[in-house]
PDB file of C-alpha atoms in Angstrom:
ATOM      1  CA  UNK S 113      21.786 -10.092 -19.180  1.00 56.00           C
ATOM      2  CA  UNK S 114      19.515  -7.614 -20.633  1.00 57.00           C
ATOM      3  CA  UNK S 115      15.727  -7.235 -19.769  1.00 56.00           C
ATOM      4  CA  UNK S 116      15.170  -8.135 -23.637  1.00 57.00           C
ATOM      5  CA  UNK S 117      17.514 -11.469 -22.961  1.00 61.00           C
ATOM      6  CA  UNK S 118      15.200 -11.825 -20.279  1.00 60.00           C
ATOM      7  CA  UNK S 119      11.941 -12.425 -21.861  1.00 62.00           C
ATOM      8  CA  UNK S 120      13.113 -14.625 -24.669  1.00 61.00           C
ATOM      9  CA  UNK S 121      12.165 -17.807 -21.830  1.00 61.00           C
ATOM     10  CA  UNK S 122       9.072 -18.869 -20.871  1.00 65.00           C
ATOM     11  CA  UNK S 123       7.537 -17.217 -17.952  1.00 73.00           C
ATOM     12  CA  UNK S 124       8.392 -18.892 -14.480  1.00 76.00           C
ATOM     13  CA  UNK S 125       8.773 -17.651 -11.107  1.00 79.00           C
ATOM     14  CA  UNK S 126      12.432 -17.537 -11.253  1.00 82.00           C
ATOM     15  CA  UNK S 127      12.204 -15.610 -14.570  1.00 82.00           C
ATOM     16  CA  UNK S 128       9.404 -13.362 -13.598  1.00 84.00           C
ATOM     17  CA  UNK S 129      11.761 -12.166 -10.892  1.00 87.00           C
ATOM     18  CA  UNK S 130      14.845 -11.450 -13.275  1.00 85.00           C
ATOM     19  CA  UNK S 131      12.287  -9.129 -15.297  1.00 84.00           C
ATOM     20  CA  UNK S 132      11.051  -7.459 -12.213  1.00 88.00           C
ATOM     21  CA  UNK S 133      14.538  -6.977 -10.988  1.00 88.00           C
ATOM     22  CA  UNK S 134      15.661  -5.447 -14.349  1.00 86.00           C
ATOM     23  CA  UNK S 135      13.393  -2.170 -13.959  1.00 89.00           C
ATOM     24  CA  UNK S 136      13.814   0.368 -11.344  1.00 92.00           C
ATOM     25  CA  UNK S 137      10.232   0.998 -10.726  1.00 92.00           C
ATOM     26  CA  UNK S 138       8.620  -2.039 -10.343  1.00 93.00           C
ATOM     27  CA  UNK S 139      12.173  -3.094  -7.678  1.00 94.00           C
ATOM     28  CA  UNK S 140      11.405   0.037  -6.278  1.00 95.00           C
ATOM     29  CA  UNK S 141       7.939  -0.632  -5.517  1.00 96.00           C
ATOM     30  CA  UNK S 142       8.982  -4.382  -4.604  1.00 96.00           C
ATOM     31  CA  UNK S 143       6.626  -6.030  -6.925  1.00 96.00           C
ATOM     32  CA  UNK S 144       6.718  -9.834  -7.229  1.00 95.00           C
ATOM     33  CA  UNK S 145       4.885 -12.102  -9.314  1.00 93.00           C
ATOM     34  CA  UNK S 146       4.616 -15.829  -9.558  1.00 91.00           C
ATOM     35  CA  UNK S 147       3.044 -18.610 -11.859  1.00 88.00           C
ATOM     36  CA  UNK S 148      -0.414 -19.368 -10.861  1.00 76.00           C
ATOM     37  CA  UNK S 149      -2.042 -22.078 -12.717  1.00 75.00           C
ATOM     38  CA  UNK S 150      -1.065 -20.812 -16.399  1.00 77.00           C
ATOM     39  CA  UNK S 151      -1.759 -17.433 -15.261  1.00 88.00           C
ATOM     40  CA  UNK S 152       0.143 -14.647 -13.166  1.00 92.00           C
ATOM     41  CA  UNK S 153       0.054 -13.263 -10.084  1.00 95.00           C
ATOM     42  CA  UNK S 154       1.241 -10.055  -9.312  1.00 96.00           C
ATOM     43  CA  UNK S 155       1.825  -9.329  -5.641  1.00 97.00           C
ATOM     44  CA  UNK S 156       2.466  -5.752  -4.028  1.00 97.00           C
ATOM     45  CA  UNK S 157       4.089  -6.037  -0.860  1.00 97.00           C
ATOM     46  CA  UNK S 158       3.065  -3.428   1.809  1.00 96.00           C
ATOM     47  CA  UNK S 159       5.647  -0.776   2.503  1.00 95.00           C
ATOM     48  CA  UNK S 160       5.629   2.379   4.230  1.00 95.00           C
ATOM     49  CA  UNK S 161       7.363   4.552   1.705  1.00 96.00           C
ATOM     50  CA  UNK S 162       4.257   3.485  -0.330  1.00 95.00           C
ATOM     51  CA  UNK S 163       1.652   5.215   2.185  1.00 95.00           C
ATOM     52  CA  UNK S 164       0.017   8.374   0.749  1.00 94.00           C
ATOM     53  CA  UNK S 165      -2.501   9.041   3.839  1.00 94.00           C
ATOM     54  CA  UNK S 166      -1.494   8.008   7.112  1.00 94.00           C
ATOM     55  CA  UNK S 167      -4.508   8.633   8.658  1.00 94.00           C
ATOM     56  CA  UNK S 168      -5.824   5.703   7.687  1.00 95.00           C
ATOM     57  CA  UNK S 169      -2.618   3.780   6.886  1.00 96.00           C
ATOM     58  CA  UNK S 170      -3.769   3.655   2.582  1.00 95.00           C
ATOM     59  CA  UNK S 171      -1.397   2.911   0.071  1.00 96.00           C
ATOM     60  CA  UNK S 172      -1.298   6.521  -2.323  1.00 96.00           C
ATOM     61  CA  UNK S 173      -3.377   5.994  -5.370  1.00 94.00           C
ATOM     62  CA  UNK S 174      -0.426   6.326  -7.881  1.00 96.00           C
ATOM     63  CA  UNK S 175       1.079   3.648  -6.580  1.00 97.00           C
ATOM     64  CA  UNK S 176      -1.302   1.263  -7.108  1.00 98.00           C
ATOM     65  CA  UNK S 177      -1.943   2.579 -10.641  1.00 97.00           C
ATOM     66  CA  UNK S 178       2.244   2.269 -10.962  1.00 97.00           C
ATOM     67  CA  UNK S 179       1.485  -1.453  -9.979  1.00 98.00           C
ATOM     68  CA  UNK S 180      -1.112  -2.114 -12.234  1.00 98.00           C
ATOM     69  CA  UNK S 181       0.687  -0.762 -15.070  1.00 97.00           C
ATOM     70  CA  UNK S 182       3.780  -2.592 -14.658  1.00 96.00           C
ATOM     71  CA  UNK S 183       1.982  -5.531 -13.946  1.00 96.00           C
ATOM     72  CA  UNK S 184       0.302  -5.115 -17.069  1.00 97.00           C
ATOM     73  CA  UNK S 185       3.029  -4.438 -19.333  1.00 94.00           C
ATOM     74  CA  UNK S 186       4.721  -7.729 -17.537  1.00 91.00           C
ATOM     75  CA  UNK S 187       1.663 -10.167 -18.169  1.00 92.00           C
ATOM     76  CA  UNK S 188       1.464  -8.682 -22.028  1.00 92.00           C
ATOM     77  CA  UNK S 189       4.986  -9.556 -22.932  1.00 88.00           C
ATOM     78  CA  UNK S 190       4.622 -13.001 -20.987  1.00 87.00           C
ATOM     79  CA  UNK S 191       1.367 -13.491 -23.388  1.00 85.00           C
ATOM     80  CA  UNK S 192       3.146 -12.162 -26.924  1.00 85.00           C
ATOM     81  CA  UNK S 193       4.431 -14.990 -29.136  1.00 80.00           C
ATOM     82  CA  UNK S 194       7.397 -12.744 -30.177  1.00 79.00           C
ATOM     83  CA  UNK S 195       8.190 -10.869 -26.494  1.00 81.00           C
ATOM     84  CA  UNK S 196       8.878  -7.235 -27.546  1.00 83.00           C
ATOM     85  CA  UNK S 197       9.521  -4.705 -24.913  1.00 85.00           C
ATOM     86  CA  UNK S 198       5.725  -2.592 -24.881  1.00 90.00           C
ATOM     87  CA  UNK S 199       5.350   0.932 -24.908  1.00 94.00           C
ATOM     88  CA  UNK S 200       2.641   2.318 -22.889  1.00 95.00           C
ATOM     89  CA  UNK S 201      -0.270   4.407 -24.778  1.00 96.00           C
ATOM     90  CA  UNK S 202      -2.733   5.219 -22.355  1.00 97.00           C
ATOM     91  CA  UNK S 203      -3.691   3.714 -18.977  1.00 97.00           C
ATOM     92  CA  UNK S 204      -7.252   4.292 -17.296  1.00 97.00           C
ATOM     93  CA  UNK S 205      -7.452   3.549 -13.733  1.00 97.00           C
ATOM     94  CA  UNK S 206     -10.753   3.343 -11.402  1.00 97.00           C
ATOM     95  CA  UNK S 207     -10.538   3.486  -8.109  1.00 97.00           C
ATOM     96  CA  UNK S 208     -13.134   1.028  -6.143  1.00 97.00           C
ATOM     97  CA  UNK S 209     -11.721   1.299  -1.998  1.00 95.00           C
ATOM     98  CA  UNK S 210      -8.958   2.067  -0.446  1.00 94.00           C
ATOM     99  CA  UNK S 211      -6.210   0.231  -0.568  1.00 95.00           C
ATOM    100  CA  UNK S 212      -4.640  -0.329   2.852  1.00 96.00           C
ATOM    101  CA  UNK S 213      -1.099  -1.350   4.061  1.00 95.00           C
ATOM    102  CA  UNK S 214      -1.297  -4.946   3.410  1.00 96.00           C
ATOM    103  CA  UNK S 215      -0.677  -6.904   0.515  1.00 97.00           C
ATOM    104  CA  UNK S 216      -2.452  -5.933  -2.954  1.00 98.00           C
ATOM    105  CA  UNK S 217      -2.560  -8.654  -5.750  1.00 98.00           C
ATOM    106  CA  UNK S 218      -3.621  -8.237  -9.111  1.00 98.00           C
ATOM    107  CA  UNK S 219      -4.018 -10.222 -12.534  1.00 97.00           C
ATOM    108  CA  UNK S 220      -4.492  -9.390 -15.819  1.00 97.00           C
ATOM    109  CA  UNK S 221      -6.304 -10.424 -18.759  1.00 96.00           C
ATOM    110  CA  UNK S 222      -4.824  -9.590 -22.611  1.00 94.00           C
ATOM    111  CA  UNK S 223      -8.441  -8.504 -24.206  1.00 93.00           C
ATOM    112  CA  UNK S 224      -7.057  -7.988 -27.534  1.00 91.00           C
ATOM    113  CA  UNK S 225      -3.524  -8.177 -28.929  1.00 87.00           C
ATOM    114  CA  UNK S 226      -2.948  -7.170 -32.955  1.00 85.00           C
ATOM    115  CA  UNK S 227       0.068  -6.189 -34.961  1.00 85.00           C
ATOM    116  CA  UNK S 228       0.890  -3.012 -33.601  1.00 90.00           C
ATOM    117  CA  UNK S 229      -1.474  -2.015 -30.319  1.00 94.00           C
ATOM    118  CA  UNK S 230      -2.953  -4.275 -27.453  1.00 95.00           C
ATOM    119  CA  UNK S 231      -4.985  -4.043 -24.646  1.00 97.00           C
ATOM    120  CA  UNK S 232      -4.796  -5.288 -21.258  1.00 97.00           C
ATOM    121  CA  UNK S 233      -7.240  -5.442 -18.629  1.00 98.00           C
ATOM    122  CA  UNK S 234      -6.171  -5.576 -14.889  1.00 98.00           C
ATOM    123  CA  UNK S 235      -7.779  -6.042 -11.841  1.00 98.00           C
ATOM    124  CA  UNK S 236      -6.535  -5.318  -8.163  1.00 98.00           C
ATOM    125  CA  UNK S 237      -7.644  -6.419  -5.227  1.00 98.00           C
ATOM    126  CA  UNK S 238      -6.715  -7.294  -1.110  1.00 97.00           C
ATOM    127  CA  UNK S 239      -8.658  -9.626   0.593  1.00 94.00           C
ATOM    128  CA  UNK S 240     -10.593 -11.233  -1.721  1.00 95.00           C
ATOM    129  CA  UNK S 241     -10.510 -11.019  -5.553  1.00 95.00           C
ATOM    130  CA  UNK S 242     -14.463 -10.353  -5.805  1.00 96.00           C
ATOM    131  CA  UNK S 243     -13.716  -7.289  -4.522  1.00 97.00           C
ATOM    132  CA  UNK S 244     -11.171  -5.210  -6.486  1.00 98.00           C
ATOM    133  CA  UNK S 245      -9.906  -2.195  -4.960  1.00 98.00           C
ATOM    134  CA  UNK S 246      -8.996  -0.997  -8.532  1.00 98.00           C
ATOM    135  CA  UNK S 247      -9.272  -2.278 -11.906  1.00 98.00           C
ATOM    136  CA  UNK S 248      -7.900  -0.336 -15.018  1.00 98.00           C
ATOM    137  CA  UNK S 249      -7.350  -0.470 -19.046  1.00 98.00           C
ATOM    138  CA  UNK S 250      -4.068  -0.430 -20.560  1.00 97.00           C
ATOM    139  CA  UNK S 251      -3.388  -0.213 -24.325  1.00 97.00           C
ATOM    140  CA  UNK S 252       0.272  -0.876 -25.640  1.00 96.00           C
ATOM    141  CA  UNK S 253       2.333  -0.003 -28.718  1.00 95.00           C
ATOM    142  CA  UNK S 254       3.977  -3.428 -29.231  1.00 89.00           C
ATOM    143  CA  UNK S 255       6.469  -2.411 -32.171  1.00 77.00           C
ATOM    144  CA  UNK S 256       9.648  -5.064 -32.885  1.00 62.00           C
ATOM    145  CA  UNK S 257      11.172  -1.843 -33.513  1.00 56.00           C
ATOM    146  CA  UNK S 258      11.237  -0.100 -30.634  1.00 46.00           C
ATOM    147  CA  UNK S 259      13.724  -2.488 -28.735  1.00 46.00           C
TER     148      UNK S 259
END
């Protein structure tokens, strides 16, 4: 079954796990997400091969922006009426804190979906959600065309 089989059904937890398990990155990275009261949950496992400074046991900066991103494009075709596989435009990241080597969660918000581009807001966090190690902007090409 391909990923654009895939996201013909309704978001679920089982479903959610097919898509995640249908691109290398976001298996790679071991990203899982679950239903969470009409909304989604991303979760980001803590792994050593994600550590980018020892020292302090962090998880490297691209990585979490590779999280949010995916996470992003995830919740946006969840959201879309007609699911179409997004292509990425741009992504801004901030960093807020480090993120250590525990487990990172993040949700996203669709701030603005047209015919042709959206935009996604996500926000990541650890221990508690009011404070977000990272948040970031991501605006999408969503083009029936391109799949």
């Amino acid at each position: 079954m391909s990923l654009a089989d895939i996201i013909e059904h309704a978001p679920s937890s089982a479903t959610l796990a097919l898509w995640l398990q249908k691109v290398p990155y976001a298996a790679y990275l071991g990203i899982e997400a679950q239903v969470d009261d009409d909304d989604i949950l991303f979760l980001l496992p803590p792994d050593d091969k994600l550590i980018g400074n020892p020292g302090i046991r962090a998880i490297h900066g691209g990585v979490i922006g590779a999280f949010m991103e995916q996470a992003a494009a995830f919740h946006l075709i969840a959201r879309m009426e007609n699911p179409v596989l997004p292509k990425i435009i741009d992504f801004s990241p901030d960093y807020l804190r480090a993120n250590y080597a525990q487990h990172t969660y993040a949700r996203c918000k669709v701030t603005r979906q047209g015919r042709s581009v959206a935009n996604v807001h996500i926000t990541a966090w650890q221990d508690e959600e009011q404070k977000p190690t990272a948040t970031a902007r991501a605006h999408f090409l969503i083009d029936d065309e391109l799949t």
